[in-house]
Every structure is written in structure tokens, then in C-alpha cells.
Amino acid sequence: MRRSTIRIRDPRVIHHLKDVLRVTQGERLECFDGRGRAAAGRVTTAARDQFVLAVDTRRSVDAKTASISLFQAMIRPERFEWVLEKATELGVDRIVPIVTQRCVIRHGPSAARLKRWERILEAAAAQSGRLALPVLEKPIHFDQALREVSASLILIATLAVEGESMKDIVSE
């Protein structure tokens, strides 16, 4: 097997490795690219401006038989970010923000907000050991979301008492 290296130069990642996780030279580390591939090896350089990893193993995610899409209403920003984090940790493949009649945000998020959401997805994937990031779509209107759904099983959460339980639906 050809020996290769990974150089990490992103200041945010270096800060996390050095100051939060306290990774030092000689420790094992696994890196992922967010597209389903990971590489593991030993840290050969743990400097202030870069980390270098000598790769000895690589792995990738097998293709899934089913895909999970979450169509989520645009709720208050802090709660929406919590949903992004938890959906990523639970293995959702695609997240589609929905603009509804009563939603808080009526227009698309700013570029800064989208960048923040991407960082939240990356952190949640790293925390949960997930190799592939979910796809975060641009916000769409509720009626467009209804037209787009083409899955064999569609679940819509409701507070209605007469609704069927999730356990009963999934067991069928």
C-alpha cells in the first residue's frame, strides 16, 4: 500500500485538534472528507500552523439502500440549527428548509448564515463519526415541497390526537 500524508492547514481545525482535543505528535487520528471517505493514521507533525497525518488506512461508506430527506420548516434560527445538528447525527441524507405561511424567516438565509449551517453539519458529522455530510438544499415553499416529495413513505409530524403513532406506521 502506498503511504500518503494529509496536511491540515485550516486554522479552525488546527485550533480544535491542538487546543480542544489536545492531539499531539504520534497519536492516531481519523480524517473525513464529508463525501463518504475517511483516512486514518499517526500525526507526524503537530505544529501551530499545520498538522500532518501519515495515512495507513482508508475506508469509505457503502451505498445505502434507502435515503432519508428531512423537509424542515424555517423556525427560529437557534432551533433550526439544533435540528440541523441532530438530523446530521441521526443520519439524514438531505435537509430541505421549507418556507411556510407562519415561518419566522420569509426569505432565503444570508451567505453568512449558510456558511454557519455548513459548519454545524461538519461538526455534527465529526461528533457522530459520520463520513458523509447531508446535502443542505436551498429553502423552498411548502407547496413546492409537496410537489417534490416522491418517496414511498412520507411522515408528517402532527399534534393531532387521532393521528397514527410512528411505531405503528414503521412496523407496517
PDB file of C-alpha atoms in Angstrom:
ATOM      1  CA  MET A   1       0.000   0.000   0.000  1.00  0.00           C
ATOM      2  CA  ARG A   2       1.293   3.429  -0.939  1.00  0.00           C
ATOM      3  CA  ARG A   3       1.957   5.600   2.088  1.00  0.00           C
ATOM      4  CA  SER A   4       0.469   9.051   1.833  1.00  0.00           C
ATOM      5  CA  THR A   5       0.022  12.088   4.008  1.00  0.00           C
ATOM      6  CA  ILE A   6      -2.724  14.562   4.773  1.00  0.00           C
ATOM      7  CA  ARG A   7      -1.836  18.168   5.553  1.00  0.00           C
ATOM      8  CA  ILE A   8      -4.301  20.150   7.638  1.00  0.00           C
ATOM      9  CA  ARG A   9      -3.864  23.915   7.380  1.00  0.00           C
ATOM     10  CA  ASP A  10      -7.322  25.234   8.314  1.00  0.00           C
ATOM     11  CA  PRO A  11      -6.829  27.403  11.457  1.00  0.00           C
ATOM     12  CA  ARG A  12     -10.230  26.359  12.894  1.00  0.00           C
ATOM     13  CA  VAL A  13      -9.403  22.654  12.542  1.00  0.00           C
ATOM     14  CA  ILE A  14      -5.883  23.134  13.931  1.00  0.00           C
ATOM     15  CA  HIS A  15      -7.296  25.014  16.936  1.00  0.00           C
ATOM     16  CA  HIS A  16      -9.789  22.207  17.548  1.00  0.00           C
ATOM     17  CA  LEU A  17      -7.132  19.495  17.283  1.00  0.00           C
ATOM     18  CA  LYS A  18      -4.493  21.297  19.359  1.00  0.00           C
ATOM     19  CA  ASP A  19      -6.412  23.263  21.962  1.00  0.00           C
ATOM     20  CA  VAL A  20      -9.693  21.369  22.349  1.00  0.00           C
ATOM     21  CA  LEU A  21      -8.777  17.731  21.706  1.00  0.00           C
ATOM     22  CA  ARG A  22      -5.117  18.216  22.679  1.00  0.00           C
ATOM     23  CA  VAL A  23      -3.867  15.934  19.901  1.00  0.00           C
ATOM     24  CA  THR A  24      -0.088  15.550  19.918  1.00  0.00           C
ATOM     25  CA  GLN A  25       2.535  14.064  17.627  1.00  0.00           C
ATOM     26  CA  GLY A  26       2.367  10.265  17.481  1.00  0.00           C
ATOM     27  CA  GLU A  27      -1.358   9.983  18.249  1.00  0.00           C
ATOM     28  CA  ARG A  28      -3.782   8.223  15.904  1.00  0.00           C
ATOM     29  CA  LEU A  29      -6.277  10.384  14.088  1.00  0.00           C
ATOM     30  CA  GLU A  30      -9.026   9.822  11.528  1.00  0.00           C
ATOM     31  CA  CYS A  31      -9.975  12.472   8.948  1.00  0.00           C
ATOM     32  CA  PHE A  32     -13.047  12.503   6.719  1.00  0.00           C
ATOM     33  CA  ASP A  33     -13.837  14.498   3.594  1.00  0.00           C
ATOM     34  CA  GLY A  34     -17.617  14.831   4.004  1.00  0.00           C
ATOM     35  CA  ARG A  35     -18.208  12.817   0.826  1.00  0.00           C
ATOM     36  CA  GLY A  36     -18.056   9.359   2.374  1.00  0.00           C
ATOM     37  CA  ARG A  37     -14.298   8.751   2.565  1.00  0.00           C
ATOM     38  CA  ALA A  38     -12.007   8.613   5.606  1.00  0.00           C
ATOM     39  CA  ALA A  39      -8.297   8.130   6.213  1.00  0.00           C
ATOM     40  CA  ALA A  40      -6.602   7.184   9.475  1.00  0.00           C
ATOM     41  CA  GLY A  41      -3.010   7.262  10.616  1.00  0.00           C
ATOM     42  CA  ARG A  42      -0.498   8.811  13.007  1.00  0.00           C
ATOM     43  CA  VAL A  43       0.169  12.502  13.476  1.00  0.00           C
ATOM     44  CA  THR A  44       3.724  13.198  12.342  1.00  0.00           C
ATOM     45  CA  THR A  45       3.596  16.980  12.762  1.00  0.00           C
ATOM     46  CA  ALA A  46       1.515  18.894  15.304  1.00  0.00           C
ATOM     47  CA  ALA A  47       2.604  22.465  14.698  1.00  0.00           C
ATOM     48  CA  ARG A  48       0.853  25.759  15.266  1.00  0.00           C
ATOM     49  CA  ASP A  49       0.286  26.279  11.534  1.00  0.00           C
ATOM     50  CA  GLN A  50      -0.289  22.725  10.302  1.00  0.00           C
ATOM     51  CA  PHE A  51      -0.944  19.114  11.228  1.00  0.00           C
ATOM     52  CA  VAL A  52       0.448  16.287   9.096  1.00  0.00           C
ATOM     53  CA  LEU A  53      -1.035  12.798   9.220  1.00  0.00           C
ATOM     54  CA  ALA A  54       0.792   9.733   7.842  1.00  0.00           C
ATOM     55  CA  VAL A  55      -2.079   7.694   6.415  1.00  0.00           C
ATOM     56  CA  ASP A  56      -2.058   3.941   6.884  1.00  0.00           C
ATOM     57  CA  THR A  57      -5.724   3.016   6.323  1.00  0.00           C
ATOM     58  CA  ARG A  58      -8.561   4.316   4.176  1.00  0.00           C
ATOM     59  CA  ARG A  59     -12.257   3.496   4.182  1.00  0.00           C
ATOM     60  CA  SER A  60     -15.435   4.639   2.512  1.00  0.00           C
ATOM     61  CA  VAL A  61     -19.149   4.423   3.182  1.00  0.00           C
ATOM     62  CA  ASP A  62     -21.144   1.732   1.405  1.00  0.00           C
ATOM     63  CA  ALA A  63     -24.082   2.912  -0.667  1.00  0.00           C
ATOM     64  CA  LYS A  64     -27.353   2.981   1.267  1.00  0.00           C
ATOM     65  CA  THR A  65     -30.473   1.207   0.119  1.00  0.00           C
ATOM     66  CA  ALA A  66     -32.740   3.981   1.400  1.00  0.00           C
ATOM     67  CA  SER A  67     -32.328   7.713   1.589  1.00  0.00           C
ATOM     68  CA  ILE A  68     -33.833   9.965   4.250  1.00  0.00           C
ATOM     69  CA  SER A  69     -34.831  13.531   3.410  1.00  0.00           C
ATOM     70  CA  LEU A  70     -35.952  15.965   6.085  1.00  0.00           C
ATOM     71  CA  PHE A  71     -38.207  18.812   4.979  1.00  0.00           C
ATOM     72  CA  GLN A  72     -37.938  21.261   7.886  1.00  0.00           C
ATOM     73  CA  ALA A  73     -39.882  24.495   8.353  1.00  0.00           C
ATOM     74  CA  MET A  74     -37.758  27.595   8.868  1.00  0.00           C
ATOM     75  CA  ILE A  75     -38.186  28.022  12.611  1.00  0.00           C
ATOM     76  CA  ARG A  76     -36.233  30.339  14.909  1.00  0.00           C
ATOM     77  CA  PRO A  77     -32.533  30.273  13.944  1.00  0.00           C
ATOM     78  CA  GLU A  78     -31.204  28.678  17.144  1.00  0.00           C
ATOM     79  CA  ARG A  79     -33.794  25.899  16.977  1.00  0.00           C
ATOM     80  CA  PHE A  80     -33.259  25.362  13.260  1.00  0.00           C
ATOM     81  CA  GLU A  81     -29.522  24.967  13.892  1.00  0.00           C
ATOM     82  CA  TRP A  82     -30.300  22.398  16.613  1.00  0.00           C
ATOM     83  CA  VAL A  83     -32.419  20.461  14.080  1.00  0.00           C
ATOM     84  CA  LEU A  84     -29.531  20.555  11.565  1.00  0.00           C
ATOM     85  CA  GLU A  85     -27.174  19.138  14.184  1.00  0.00           C
ATOM     86  CA  LYS A  86     -29.492  16.351  15.344  1.00  0.00           C
ATOM     87  CA  ALA A  87     -30.598  15.396  11.822  1.00  0.00           C
ATOM     88  CA  THR A  88     -26.949  15.045  10.801  1.00  0.00           C
ATOM     89  CA  GLU A  89     -26.152  12.933  13.868  1.00  0.00           C
ATOM     90  CA  LEU A  90     -29.160  10.691  13.125  1.00  0.00           C
ATOM     91  CA  GLY A  91     -28.081  10.041   9.531  1.00  0.00           C
ATOM     92  CA  VAL A  92     -30.400  12.205   7.433  1.00  0.00           C
ATOM     93  CA  ASP A  93     -29.090  12.383   3.856  1.00  0.00           C
ATOM     94  CA  ARG A  94     -30.775  15.580   2.714  1.00  0.00           C
ATOM     95  CA  ILE A  95     -32.211  18.595   4.524  1.00  0.00           C
ATOM     96  CA  VAL A  96     -34.662  20.890   2.761  1.00  0.00           C
ATOM     97  CA  PRO A  97     -35.631  24.102   4.589  1.00  0.00           C
ATOM     98  CA  ILE A  98     -39.281  24.994   3.966  1.00  0.00           C
ATOM     99  CA  VAL A  99     -40.819  28.455   3.965  1.00  0.00           C
ATOM    100  CA  THR A 100     -44.322  28.083   5.399  1.00  0.00           C
ATOM    101  CA  GLN A 101     -47.167  30.517   5.945  1.00  0.00           C
ATOM    102  CA  ARG A 102     -46.243  31.060   9.598  1.00  0.00           C
ATOM    103  CA  CYS A 103     -42.485  30.631   9.498  1.00  0.00           C
ATOM    104  CA  VAL A 104     -40.129  33.107  11.089  1.00  0.00           C
ATOM    105  CA  ILE A 105     -37.875  33.594   8.042  1.00  0.00           C
ATOM    106  CA  ARG A 106     -39.752  34.561   4.887  1.00  0.00           C
ATOM    107  CA  HIS A 107     -36.752  34.901   2.568  1.00  0.00           C
ATOM    108  CA  GLY A 108     -33.615  32.882   1.999  1.00  0.00           C
ATOM    109  CA  PRO A 109     -30.832  32.864   4.582  1.00  0.00           C
ATOM    110  CA  SER A 110     -27.798  35.106   4.167  1.00  0.00           C
ATOM    111  CA  ALA A 111     -24.475  33.793   2.863  1.00  0.00           C
ATOM    112  CA  ALA A 112     -23.042  34.056   6.392  1.00  0.00           C
ATOM    113  CA  ARG A 113     -25.935  32.019   7.787  1.00  0.00           C
ATOM    114  CA  LEU A 114     -25.473  29.322   5.110  1.00  0.00           C
ATOM    115  CA  LYS A 115     -21.760  29.130   5.940  1.00  0.00           C
ATOM    116  CA  ARG A 116     -22.631  28.745   9.638  1.00  0.00           C
ATOM    117  CA  TRP A 117     -25.075  25.947   8.797  1.00  0.00           C
ATOM    118  CA  GLU A 118     -22.357  24.139   6.820  1.00  0.00           C
ATOM    119  CA  ARG A 119     -20.025  24.366   9.834  1.00  0.00           C
ATOM    120  CA  ILE A 120     -22.776  22.941  12.059  1.00  0.00           C
ATOM    121  CA  LEU A 121     -23.210  19.990   9.672  1.00  0.00           C
ATOM    122  CA  GLU A 122     -19.448  19.368   9.632  1.00  0.00           C
ATOM    123  CA  ALA A 123     -19.172  19.480  13.429  1.00  0.00           C
ATOM    124  CA  ALA A 124     -22.170  17.178  13.911  1.00  0.00           C
ATOM    125  CA  ALA A 125     -20.785  14.688  11.382  1.00  0.00           C
ATOM    126  CA  ALA A 126     -17.394  14.690  13.109  1.00  0.00           C
ATOM    127  CA  GLN A 127     -19.021  14.304  16.526  1.00  0.00           C
ATOM    128  CA  SER A 128     -21.110  11.328  15.432  1.00  0.00           C
ATOM    129  CA  GLY A 129     -18.409   9.646  13.329  1.00  0.00           C
ATOM    130  CA  ARG A 130     -20.360  10.144  10.130  1.00  0.00           C
ATOM    131  CA  LEU A 131     -18.272  10.258   6.950  1.00  0.00           C
ATOM    132  CA  ALA A 132     -20.728  11.905   4.548  1.00  0.00           C
ATOM    133  CA  LEU A 133     -22.416  15.231   5.168  1.00  0.00           C
ATOM    134  CA  PRO A 134     -26.102  15.638   4.386  1.00  0.00           C
ATOM    135  CA  VAL A 135     -26.974  17.793   1.399  1.00  0.00           C
ATOM    136  CA  LEU A 136     -28.411  21.120   2.541  1.00  0.00           C
ATOM    137  CA  GLU A 137     -30.796  22.415  -0.116  1.00  0.00           C
ATOM    138  CA  LYS A 138     -31.925  25.990  -0.692  1.00  0.00           C
ATOM    139  CA  PRO A 139     -35.199  26.914   1.049  1.00  0.00           C
ATOM    140  CA  ILE A 140     -38.391  26.191  -0.887  1.00  0.00           C
ATOM    141  CA  HIS A 141     -42.061  27.000  -0.289  1.00  0.00           C
ATOM    142  CA  PHE A 142     -44.356  24.418   1.285  1.00  0.00           C
ATOM    143  CA  ASP A 143     -46.416  23.864  -1.880  1.00  0.00           C
ATOM    144  CA  GLN A 144     -43.214  23.227  -3.853  1.00  0.00           C
ATOM    145  CA  ALA A 145     -42.100  20.718  -1.186  1.00  0.00           C
ATOM    146  CA  LEU A 146     -45.370  18.810  -1.569  1.00  0.00           C
ATOM    147  CA  ARG A 147     -44.831  18.587  -5.337  1.00  0.00           C
ATOM    148  CA  GLU A 148     -41.217  17.454  -4.897  1.00  0.00           C
ATOM    149  CA  VAL A 149     -41.823  14.569  -2.499  1.00  0.00           C
ATOM    150  CA  SER A 150     -41.696  11.281  -4.352  1.00  0.00           C
ATOM    151  CA  ALA A 151     -40.844   8.828  -1.592  1.00  0.00           C
ATOM    152  CA  SER A 152     -42.589   5.581  -0.797  1.00  0.00           C
ATOM    153  CA  LEU A 153     -43.075   6.617   2.826  1.00  0.00           C
ATOM    154  CA  ILE A 154     -43.878  10.177   3.853  1.00  0.00           C
ATOM    155  CA  LEU A 155     -44.127  11.091   7.535  1.00  0.00           C
ATOM    156  CA  ILE A 156     -45.532  14.433   8.630  1.00  0.00           C
ATOM    157  CA  ALA A 157     -45.405  15.236  12.331  1.00  0.00           C
ATOM    158  CA  THR A 158     -48.665  16.399  13.887  1.00  0.00           C
ATOM    159  CA  LEU A 159     -50.066  17.158  17.299  1.00  0.00           C
ATOM    160  CA  ALA A 160     -53.435  15.676  16.312  1.00  0.00           C
ATOM    161  CA  VAL A 161     -54.561  13.076  18.840  1.00  0.00           C
ATOM    162  CA  GLU A 162     -56.243  10.925  16.186  1.00  0.00           C
ATOM    163  CA  GLY A 163     -53.009  10.544  14.214  1.00  0.00           C
ATOM    164  CA  GLU A 164     -51.267   7.151  13.917  1.00  0.00           C
ATOM    165  CA  SER A 165     -48.196   6.547  16.042  1.00  0.00           C
ATOM    166  CA  MET A 166     -44.759   6.394  14.392  1.00  0.00           C
ATOM    167  CA  LYS A 167     -44.256   2.903  15.871  1.00  0.00           C
ATOM    168  CA  ASP A 168     -47.412   1.566  14.173  1.00  0.00           C
ATOM    169  CA  ILE A 169     -46.567   3.146  10.808  1.00  0.00           C
ATOM    170  CA  VAL A 170     -42.982   1.870  10.694  1.00  0.00           C
ATOM    171  CA  SER A 171     -43.951  -1.641  11.812  1.00  0.00           C
ATOM    172  CA  GLU A 172     -46.310  -1.923   8.820  1.00  0.00           C
TER     173      GLU A 172
END
